[in-house]
Short mmCIF file of C-alpha atoms and ligand atoms in Angstrom, two decimals:
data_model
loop_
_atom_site.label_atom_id
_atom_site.label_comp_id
_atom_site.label_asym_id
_atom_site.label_seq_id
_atom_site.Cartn_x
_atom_site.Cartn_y
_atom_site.Cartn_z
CA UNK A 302 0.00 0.00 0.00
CA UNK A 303 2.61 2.51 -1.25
CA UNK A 304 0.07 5.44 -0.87
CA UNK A 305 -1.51 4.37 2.16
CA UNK A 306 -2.81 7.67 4.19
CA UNK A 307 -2.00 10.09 1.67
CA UNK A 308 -4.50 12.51 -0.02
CA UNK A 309 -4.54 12.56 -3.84
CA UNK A 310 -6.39 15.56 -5.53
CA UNK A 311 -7.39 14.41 -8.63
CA UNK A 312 -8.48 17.18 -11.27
CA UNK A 313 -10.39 15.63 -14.42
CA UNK A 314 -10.61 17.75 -17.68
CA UNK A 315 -12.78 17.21 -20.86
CA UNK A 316 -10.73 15.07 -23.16
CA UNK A 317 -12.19 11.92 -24.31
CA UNK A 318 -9.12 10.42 -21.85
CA UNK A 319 -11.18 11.03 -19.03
CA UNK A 320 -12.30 7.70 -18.98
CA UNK A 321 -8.95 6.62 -18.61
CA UNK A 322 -8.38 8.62 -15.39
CA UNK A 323 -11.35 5.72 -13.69
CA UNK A 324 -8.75 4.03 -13.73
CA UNK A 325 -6.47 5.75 -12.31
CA UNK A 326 -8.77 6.49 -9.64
CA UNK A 327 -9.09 2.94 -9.49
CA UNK A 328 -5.24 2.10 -9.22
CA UNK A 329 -4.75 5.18 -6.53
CA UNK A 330 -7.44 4.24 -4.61
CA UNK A 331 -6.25 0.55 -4.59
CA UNK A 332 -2.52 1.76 -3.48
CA UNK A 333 -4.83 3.11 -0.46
CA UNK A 334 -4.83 6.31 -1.27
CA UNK A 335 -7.94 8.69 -0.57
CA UNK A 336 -8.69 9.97 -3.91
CA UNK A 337 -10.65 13.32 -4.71
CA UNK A 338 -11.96 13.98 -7.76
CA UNK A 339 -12.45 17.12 -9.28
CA UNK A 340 -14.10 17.52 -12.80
CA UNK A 341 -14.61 20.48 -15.25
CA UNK A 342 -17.79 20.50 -16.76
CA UNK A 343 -16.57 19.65 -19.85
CA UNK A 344 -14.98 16.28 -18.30
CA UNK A 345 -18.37 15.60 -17.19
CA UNK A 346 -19.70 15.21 -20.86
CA UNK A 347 -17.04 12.36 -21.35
CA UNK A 348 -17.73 10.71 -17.89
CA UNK A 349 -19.96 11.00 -15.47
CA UNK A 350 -19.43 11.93 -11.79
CA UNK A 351 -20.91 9.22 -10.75
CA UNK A 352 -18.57 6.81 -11.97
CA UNK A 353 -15.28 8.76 -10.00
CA UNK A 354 -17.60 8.94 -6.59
CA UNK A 355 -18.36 4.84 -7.35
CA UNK A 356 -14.90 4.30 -7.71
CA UNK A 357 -13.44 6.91 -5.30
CA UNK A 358 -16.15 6.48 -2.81
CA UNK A 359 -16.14 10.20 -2.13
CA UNK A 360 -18.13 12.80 -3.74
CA UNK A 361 -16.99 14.37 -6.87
CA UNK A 362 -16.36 17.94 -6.73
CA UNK A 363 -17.54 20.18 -10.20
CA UNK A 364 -18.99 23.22 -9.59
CA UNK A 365 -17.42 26.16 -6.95
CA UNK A 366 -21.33 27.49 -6.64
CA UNK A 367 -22.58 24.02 -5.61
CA UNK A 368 -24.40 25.41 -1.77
CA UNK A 369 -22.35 22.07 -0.09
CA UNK A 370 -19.31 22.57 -1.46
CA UNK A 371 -18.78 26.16 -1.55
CA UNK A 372 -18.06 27.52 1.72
CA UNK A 373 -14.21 27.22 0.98
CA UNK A 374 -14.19 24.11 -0.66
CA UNK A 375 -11.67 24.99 -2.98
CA UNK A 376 -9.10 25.87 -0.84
CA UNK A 377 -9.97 23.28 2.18
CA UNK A 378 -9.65 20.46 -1.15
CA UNK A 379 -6.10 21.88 -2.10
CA UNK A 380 -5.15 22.18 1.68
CA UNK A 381 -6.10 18.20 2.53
CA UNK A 382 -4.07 17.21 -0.55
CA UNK A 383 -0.88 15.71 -0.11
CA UNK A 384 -0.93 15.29 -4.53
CA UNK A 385 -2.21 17.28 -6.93
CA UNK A 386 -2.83 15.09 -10.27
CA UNK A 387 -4.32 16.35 -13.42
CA UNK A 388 -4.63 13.79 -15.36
CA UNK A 389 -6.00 14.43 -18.43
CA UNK A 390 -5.21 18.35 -18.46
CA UNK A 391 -6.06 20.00 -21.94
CA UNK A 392 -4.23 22.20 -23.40
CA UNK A 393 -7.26 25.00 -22.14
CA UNK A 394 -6.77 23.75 -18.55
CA UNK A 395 -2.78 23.68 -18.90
CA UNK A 396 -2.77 27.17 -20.33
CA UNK A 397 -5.36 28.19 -17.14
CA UNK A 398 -3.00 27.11 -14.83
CA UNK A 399 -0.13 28.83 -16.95
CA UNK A 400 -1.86 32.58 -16.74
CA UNK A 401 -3.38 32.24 -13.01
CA UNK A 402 -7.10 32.20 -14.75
CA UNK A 403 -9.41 30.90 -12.01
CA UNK A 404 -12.67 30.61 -13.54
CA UNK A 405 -13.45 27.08 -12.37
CA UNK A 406 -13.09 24.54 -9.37
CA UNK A 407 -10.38 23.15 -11.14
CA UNK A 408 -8.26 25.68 -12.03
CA UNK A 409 -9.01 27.71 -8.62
CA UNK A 410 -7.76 24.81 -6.62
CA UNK A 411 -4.59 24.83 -9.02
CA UNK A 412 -3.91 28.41 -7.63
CA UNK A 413 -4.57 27.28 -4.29
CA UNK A 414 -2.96 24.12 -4.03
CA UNK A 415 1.03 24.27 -1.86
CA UNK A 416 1.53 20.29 -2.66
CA UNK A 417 3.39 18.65 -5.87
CA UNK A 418 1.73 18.43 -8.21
CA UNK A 419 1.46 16.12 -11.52
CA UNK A 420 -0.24 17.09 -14.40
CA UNK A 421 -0.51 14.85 -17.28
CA UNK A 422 -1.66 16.38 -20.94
CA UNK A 423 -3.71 14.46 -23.75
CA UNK A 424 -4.91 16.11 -26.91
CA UNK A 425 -4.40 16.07 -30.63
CA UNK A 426 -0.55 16.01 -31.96
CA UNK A 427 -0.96 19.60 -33.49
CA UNK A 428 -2.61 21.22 -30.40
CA UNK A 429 0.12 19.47 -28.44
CA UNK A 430 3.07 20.97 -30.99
CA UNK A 431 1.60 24.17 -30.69
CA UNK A 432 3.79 26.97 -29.44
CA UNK A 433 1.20 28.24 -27.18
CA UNK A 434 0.91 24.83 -25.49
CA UNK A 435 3.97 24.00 -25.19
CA UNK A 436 5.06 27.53 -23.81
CA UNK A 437 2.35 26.93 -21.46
CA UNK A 438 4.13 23.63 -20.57
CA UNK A 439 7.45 25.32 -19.85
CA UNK A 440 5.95 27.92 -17.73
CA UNK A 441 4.67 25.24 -15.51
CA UNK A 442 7.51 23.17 -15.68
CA UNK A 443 9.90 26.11 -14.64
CA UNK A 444 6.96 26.82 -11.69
CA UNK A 445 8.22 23.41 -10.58
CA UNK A 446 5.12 21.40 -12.00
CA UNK A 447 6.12 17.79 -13.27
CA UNK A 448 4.91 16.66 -16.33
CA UNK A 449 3.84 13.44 -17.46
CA UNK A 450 4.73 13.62 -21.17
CA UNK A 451 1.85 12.31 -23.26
CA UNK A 452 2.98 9.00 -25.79
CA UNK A 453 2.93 8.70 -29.24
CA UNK A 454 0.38 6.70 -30.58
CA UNK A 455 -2.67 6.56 -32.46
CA UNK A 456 -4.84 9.56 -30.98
CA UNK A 457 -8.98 9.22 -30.60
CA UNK A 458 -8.93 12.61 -33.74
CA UNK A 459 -7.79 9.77 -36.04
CA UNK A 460 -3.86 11.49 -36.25
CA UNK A 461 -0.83 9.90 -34.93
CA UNK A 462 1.87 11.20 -33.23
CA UNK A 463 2.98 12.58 -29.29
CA UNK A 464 -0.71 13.56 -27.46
CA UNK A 465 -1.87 10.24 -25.90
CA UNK A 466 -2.29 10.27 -22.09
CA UNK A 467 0.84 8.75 -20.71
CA UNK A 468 -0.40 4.76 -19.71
CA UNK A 469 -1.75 4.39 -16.32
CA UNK A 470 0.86 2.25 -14.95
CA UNK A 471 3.13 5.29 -15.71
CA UNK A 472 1.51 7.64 -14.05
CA UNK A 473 1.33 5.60 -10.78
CA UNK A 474 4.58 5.02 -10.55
CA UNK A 475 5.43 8.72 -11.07
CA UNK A 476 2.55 9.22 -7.91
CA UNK A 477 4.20 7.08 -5.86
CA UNK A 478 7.61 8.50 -6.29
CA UNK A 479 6.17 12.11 -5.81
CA UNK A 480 4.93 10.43 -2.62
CA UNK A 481 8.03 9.16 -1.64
CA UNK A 482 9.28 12.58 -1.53
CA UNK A 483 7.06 14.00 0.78
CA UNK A 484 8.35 11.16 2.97
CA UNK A 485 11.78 12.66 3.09
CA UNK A 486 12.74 14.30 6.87
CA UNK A 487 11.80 18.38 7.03
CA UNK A 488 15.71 18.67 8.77
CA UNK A 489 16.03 21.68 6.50
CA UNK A 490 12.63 23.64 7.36
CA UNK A 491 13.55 27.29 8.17
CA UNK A 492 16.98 26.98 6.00
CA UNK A 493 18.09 28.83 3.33
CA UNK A 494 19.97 27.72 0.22
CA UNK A 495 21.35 28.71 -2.51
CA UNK A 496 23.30 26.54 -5.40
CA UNK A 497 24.27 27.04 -8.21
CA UNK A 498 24.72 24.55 -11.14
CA UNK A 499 25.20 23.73 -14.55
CA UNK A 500 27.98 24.76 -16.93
CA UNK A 501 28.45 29.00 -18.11
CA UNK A 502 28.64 29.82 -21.75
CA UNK A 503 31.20 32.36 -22.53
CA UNK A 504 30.10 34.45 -25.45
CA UNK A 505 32.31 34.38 -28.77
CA UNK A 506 29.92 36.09 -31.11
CA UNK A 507 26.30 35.59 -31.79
CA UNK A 508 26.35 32.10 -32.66
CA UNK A 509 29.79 30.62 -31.00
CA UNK A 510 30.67 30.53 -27.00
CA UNK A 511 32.86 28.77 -24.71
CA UNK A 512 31.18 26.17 -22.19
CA UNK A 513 32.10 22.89 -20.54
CA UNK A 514 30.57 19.39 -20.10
CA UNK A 515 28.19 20.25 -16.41
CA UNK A 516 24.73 19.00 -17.03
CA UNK A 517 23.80 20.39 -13.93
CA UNK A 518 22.55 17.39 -12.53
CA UNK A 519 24.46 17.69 -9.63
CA UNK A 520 23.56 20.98 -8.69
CA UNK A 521 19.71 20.62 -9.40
CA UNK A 522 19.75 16.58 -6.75
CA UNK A 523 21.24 19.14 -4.04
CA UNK A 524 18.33 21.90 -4.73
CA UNK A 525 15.69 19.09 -5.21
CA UNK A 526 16.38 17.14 -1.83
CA UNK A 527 17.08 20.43 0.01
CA UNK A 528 13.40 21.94 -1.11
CA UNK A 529 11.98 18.38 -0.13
CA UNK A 530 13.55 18.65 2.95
CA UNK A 531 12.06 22.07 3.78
CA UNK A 532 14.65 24.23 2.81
CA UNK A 533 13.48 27.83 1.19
CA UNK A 534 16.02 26.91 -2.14
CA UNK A 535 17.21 29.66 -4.54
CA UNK A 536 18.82 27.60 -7.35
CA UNK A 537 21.22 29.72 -9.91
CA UNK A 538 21.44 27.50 -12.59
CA UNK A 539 23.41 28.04 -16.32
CA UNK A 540 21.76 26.69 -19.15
CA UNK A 541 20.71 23.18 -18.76
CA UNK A 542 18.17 20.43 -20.35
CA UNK A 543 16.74 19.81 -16.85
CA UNK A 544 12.84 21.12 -15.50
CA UNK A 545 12.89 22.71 -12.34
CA UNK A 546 13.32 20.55 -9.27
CA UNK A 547 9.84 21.09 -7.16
CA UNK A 548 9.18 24.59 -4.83
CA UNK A 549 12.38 25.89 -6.32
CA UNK A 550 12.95 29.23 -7.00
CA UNK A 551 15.34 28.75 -9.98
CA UNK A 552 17.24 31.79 -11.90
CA UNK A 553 18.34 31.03 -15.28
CA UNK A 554 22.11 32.51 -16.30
CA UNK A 555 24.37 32.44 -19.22
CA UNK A 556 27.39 33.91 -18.37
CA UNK A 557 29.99 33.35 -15.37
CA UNK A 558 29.80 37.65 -15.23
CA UNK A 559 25.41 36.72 -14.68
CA UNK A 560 25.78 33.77 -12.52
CA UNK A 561 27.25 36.41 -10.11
CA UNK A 562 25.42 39.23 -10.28
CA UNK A 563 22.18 36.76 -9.44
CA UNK A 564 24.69 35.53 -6.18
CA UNK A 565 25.28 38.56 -5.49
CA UNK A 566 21.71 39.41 -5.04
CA UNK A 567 20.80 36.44 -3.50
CA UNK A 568 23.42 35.41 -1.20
CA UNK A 569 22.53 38.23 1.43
CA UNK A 570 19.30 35.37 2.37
CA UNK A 571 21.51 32.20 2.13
CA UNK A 572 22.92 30.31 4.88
CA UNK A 573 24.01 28.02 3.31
CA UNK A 574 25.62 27.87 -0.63
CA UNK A 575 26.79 24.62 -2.23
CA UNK A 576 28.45 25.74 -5.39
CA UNK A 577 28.01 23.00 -7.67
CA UNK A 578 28.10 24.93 -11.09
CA UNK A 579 31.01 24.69 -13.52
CA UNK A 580 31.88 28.13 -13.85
CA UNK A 581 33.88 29.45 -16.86
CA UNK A 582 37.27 30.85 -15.38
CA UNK A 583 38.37 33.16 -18.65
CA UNK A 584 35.47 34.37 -20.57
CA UNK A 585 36.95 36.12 -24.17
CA UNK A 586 37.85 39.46 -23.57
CA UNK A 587 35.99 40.87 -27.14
CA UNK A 588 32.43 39.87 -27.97
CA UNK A 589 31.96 40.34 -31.72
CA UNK A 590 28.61 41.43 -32.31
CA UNK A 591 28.51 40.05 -36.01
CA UNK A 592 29.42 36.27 -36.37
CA UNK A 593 33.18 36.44 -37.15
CA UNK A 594 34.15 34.97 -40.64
CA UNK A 595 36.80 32.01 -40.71
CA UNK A 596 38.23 33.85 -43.15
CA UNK A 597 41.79 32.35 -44.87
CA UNK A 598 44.27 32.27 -41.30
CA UNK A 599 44.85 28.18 -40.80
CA UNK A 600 44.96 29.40 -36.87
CA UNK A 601 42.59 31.67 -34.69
CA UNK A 602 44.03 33.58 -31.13
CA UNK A 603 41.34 34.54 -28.59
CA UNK A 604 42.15 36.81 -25.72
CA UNK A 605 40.59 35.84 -22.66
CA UNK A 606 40.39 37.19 -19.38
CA UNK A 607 39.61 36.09 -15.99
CA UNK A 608 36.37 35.69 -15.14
CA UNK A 609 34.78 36.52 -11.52
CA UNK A 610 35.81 34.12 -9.06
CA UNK A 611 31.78 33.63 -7.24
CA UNK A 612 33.18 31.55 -4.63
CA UNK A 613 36.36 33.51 -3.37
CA UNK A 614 34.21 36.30 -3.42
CA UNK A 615 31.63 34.79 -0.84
CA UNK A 616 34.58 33.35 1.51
CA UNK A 617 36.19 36.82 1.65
CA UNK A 618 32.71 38.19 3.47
CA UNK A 619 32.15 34.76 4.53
CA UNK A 620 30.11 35.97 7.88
CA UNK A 621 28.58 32.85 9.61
CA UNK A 622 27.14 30.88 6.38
CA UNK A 623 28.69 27.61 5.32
CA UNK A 624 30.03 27.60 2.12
CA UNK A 625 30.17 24.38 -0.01
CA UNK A 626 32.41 24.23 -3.04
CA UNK A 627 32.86 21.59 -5.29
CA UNK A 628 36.39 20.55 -7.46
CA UNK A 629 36.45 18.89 -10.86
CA UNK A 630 39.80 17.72 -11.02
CA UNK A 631 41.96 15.25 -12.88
CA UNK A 632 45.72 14.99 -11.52
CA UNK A 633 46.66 15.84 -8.26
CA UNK A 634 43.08 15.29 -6.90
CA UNK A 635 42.53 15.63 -2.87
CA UNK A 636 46.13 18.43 -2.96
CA UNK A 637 43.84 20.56 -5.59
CA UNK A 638 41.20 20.34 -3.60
CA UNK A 639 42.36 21.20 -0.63
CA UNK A 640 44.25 24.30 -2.02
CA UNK A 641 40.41 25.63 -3.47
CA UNK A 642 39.17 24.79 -0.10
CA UNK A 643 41.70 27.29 1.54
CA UNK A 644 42.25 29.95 -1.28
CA UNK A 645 38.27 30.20 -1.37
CA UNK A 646 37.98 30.13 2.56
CA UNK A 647 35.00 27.02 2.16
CA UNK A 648 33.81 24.84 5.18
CA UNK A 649 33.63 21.92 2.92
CA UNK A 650 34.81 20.82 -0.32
CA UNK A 651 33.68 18.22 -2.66
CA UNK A 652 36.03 16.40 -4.65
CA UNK A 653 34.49 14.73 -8.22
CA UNK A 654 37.22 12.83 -10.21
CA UNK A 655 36.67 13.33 -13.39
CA UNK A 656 38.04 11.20 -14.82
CA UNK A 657 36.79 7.96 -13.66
CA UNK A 658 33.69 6.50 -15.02
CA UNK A 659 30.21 6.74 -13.44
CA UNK A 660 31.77 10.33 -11.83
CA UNK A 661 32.03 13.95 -12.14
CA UNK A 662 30.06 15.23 -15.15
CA UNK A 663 27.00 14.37 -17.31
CA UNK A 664 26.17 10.73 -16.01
CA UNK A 665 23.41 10.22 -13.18
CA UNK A 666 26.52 8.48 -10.75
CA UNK A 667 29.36 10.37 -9.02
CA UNK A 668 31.70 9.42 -6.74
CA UNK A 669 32.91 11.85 -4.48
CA UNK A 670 35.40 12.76 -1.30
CA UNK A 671 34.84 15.39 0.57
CA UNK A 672 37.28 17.36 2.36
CA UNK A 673 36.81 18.97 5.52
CA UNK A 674 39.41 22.33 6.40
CA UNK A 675 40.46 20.24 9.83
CA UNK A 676 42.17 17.65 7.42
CA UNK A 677 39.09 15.30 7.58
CA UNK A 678 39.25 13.39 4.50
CA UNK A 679 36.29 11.03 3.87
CA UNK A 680 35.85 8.72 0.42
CA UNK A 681 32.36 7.94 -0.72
CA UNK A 682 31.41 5.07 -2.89
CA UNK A 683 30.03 5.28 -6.64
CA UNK A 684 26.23 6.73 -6.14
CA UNK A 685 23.27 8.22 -7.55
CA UNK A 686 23.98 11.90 -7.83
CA UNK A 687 20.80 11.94 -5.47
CA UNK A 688 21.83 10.12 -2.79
CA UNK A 689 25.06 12.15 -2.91
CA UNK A 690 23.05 14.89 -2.55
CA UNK A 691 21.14 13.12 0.03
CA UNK A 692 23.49 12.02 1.79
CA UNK A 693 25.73 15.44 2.10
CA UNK A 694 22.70 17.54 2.54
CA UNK A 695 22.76 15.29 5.80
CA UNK A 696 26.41 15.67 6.94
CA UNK A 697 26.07 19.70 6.42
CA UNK A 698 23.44 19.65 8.63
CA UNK A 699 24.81 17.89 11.29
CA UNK A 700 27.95 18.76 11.11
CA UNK A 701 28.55 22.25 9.61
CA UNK A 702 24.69 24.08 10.03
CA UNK A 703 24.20 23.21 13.77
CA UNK A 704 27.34 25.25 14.93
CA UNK A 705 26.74 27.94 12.54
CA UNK A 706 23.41 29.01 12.45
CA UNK A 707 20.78 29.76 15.12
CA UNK A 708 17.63 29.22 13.25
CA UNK A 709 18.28 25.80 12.12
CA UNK A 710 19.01 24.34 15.56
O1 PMT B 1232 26.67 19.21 -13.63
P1 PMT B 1232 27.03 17.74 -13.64
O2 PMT B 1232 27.13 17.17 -15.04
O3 PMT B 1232 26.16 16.93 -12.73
O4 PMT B 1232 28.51 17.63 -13.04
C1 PMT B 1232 28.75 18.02 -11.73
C2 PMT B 1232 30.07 18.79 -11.59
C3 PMT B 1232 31.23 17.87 -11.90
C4 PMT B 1232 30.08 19.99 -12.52
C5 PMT B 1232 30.11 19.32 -10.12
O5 PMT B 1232 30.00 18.27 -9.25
C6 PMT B 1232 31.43 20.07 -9.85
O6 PMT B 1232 32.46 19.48 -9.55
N1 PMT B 1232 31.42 21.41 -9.95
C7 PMT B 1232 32.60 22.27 -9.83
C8 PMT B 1232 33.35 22.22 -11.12
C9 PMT B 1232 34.73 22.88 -11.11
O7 PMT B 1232 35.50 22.60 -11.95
O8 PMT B 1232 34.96 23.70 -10.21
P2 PMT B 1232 36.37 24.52 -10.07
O9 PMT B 1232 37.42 23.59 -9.60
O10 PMT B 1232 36.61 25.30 -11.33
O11 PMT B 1232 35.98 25.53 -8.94
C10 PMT B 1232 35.98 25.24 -7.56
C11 PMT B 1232 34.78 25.87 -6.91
O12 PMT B 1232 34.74 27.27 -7.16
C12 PMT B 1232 33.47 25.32 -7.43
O13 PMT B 1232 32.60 25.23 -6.34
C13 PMT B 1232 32.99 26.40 -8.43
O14 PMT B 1232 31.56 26.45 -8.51
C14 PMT B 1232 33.56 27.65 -7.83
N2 PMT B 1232 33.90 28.68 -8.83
C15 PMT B 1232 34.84 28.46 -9.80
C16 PMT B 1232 35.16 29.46 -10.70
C17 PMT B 1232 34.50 30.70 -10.61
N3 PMT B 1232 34.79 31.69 -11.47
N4 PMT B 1232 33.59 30.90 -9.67
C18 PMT B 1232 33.27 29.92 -8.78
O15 PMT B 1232 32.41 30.09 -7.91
#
């Protein structure tokens, strides 16, 4: 009973998928969760409500006006919920919850609603390809909303392509890992974080820069366990393929010269930083503002210049926050390290070998060592970038954030 005593909100739009969200209800239900369903009226021409308060054995919620349910239904719903599934969401309900319209139960509870929350589209390939949906989409997504991506398929409009509600089975086991997470200890609540991730991209000219290999998974595992763990995360992130980790306030950079003005403005808050970005050391020192020709020269010379160094800059008015920094290094590992750990006056580094597979950049794994400025050395084993981040989101509060800081104690 993976989703035994949880709450699941689940919000029902009109797209001939709806039937496929009985089952869902069904499956939830079965996991022992308490479902709620929540229907627009359009979803009510596909199925009835009937059907979801059969299945869900509570009453179906439609209309805000209803006498029973309005006194304030729609926010007492989204408070009880521990989930928040939409499932299907159209691309009129998606683009509702995009623009904060609240002209419905459904999309008024959206507004209200603090938990995850899931939200799974179905509709016809072209509406789905559509610029306007799938700006809609990325809205949400950078507001922290997961996505289940609809399949490919052969769609109910006779087309075929990407618009199918993802399967069932899919969706549940995406519910049950959301779950999981709220399972995670609140040993951060009242904390907070900044971190910043991801590579920097060093202008040439308009179409060419300099960058490096980060992926920023790293950096976004540390921001994503630290906001499930009740931290108040600011994550600082250079461009990346990855969504926004849940109740994350994420700002988007390009440049090492950006990534520190946003630190800059956001450190003041932070008490604590893990600085897991990849940050450009020389950016060039002339930006062309026309794409420079490659011309007949068999060789090409760019001036660079040093870039900002974010971390120094935060140990030299280091006050009491605890400063995380993170080495990529090759030769010479843990002596490296330790000289970054003292040059940038950090309470902790974290050592990523590059060059050994499963660590350091781009794959899911790392292996890391972290070294502490009393000598402390301490080697961890190959592991999900995750539980890394799991796992030294715990030793910095135990060990670094307890002496440092009065409000987490
Ligand atoms: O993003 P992934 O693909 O998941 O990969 C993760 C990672 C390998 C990028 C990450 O774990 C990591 O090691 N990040 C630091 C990379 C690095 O090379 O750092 P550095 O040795 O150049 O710098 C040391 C520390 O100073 C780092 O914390 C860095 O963020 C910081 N720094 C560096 C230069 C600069 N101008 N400003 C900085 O703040």
């Amino acid at each position: 009973m993976e989703l035994e005593g949880r709450t699941v909100l689940l919000g029902v739009s009109g797209s001939i998928a709806a039937y496929k969200a009985v089952e869902l209800a069904s499956r939830l239900r079965k996991a022992g969760a308490s479902v709620h369903v929540v229907m627009t009226q359009n979803a009510t021409r596909f199925v009835s409500p009937l059907t979801f308060e059969t299945i869900s054995r509570n009453p179906v919620h439609v209309d805000p006006f209803a006498p029973a349910q309005w006194e304030p239904e729609h926010t007492a719903l989204a408070d009880r919920a521990d989930l928040f599934v939409v499932a299907p969401a159209t691309a009129n309900i998606l683009a509702k919850f995009a623009h904060g319209i609240a002209d419905d139960l459904l999309s008024t509870l959206y507004l209200a609603a603090r938990c995850p929350i899931l939200v799974a589209p179905a509709m016809n390939v072209y509406m789905y390809r559509n610029p306007a949906v799938q700006e809609n989409l990325e809205r949400l997504r950078a507001r922290g909303v997961k996505i289940a991506e609809p399949e490919e398929g052969m769609l109910a409009c006779g087309y075929e392509g990407q618009g199918r509600l993802q399967e069932v089975e899919r969706l549940v086991e995406t519910i049950v890992q959301l779950a999981r997470g709220l399972e995670a200890p609140r040993d951060w609540e009242g904390v907070s974080v900044l971190v910043t991730a991801g590579p920097t991209r060093e202008p040439i000219d308009p179409v060419r820069f300099l960058s490096n290999r980060s992926s920023g998974k790293m950096g976004y595992a540390i921001a994503e366990e630290a906001a499930l763990r009740g931290a108040q995360v600011v994550l600082v992130s250079g461009p990346t393929q990855l969504p926004s980790p849940p109740n994350v306030r994420r700002i988007q950079v390009e440049s090492a010269e950006e990534m520190a003005r946003a630190v800059e403005q956001t450190a003041g808050s932070a008490q604590v930083i893990f600085l897991a970005a990849a940050v450009a050391d020389f950016t060039p020192v002339e930006v062309s503002p026309h794409k420079l020709k490659k011309g007949t020269a068999e060789t090409w010379t760019l001036t660079l210049r040093k870039t900002p160094d974010i971390a120094a800059s935060l140990g030299q008015r280091k006050g009491d926050r605890v400063l995380i920094g993170f080495a990529a290094e090759t030769d010479d590992p843990i002596a490296n390290a330790r000289r970054k750990l003292t040059e940038k006056r950090l309470d902790l580094i974290v050592l990523n070998r590059v060059n050994e597979p499963g660590a350091g950049f781009e794959v899911d794994t790392n292996r890391v060592t972290l070294i502490f400025p009393d000598g402390t050395v301490e080697e961890w084993p190959l592991l999900d970038k995750r539980e890394v981040a799991r796992r030294l989101l715990s030793i910095v509060r135990d060990r670094l954030l307890v002496s440092s800081s009065p409000v987490a104690g």
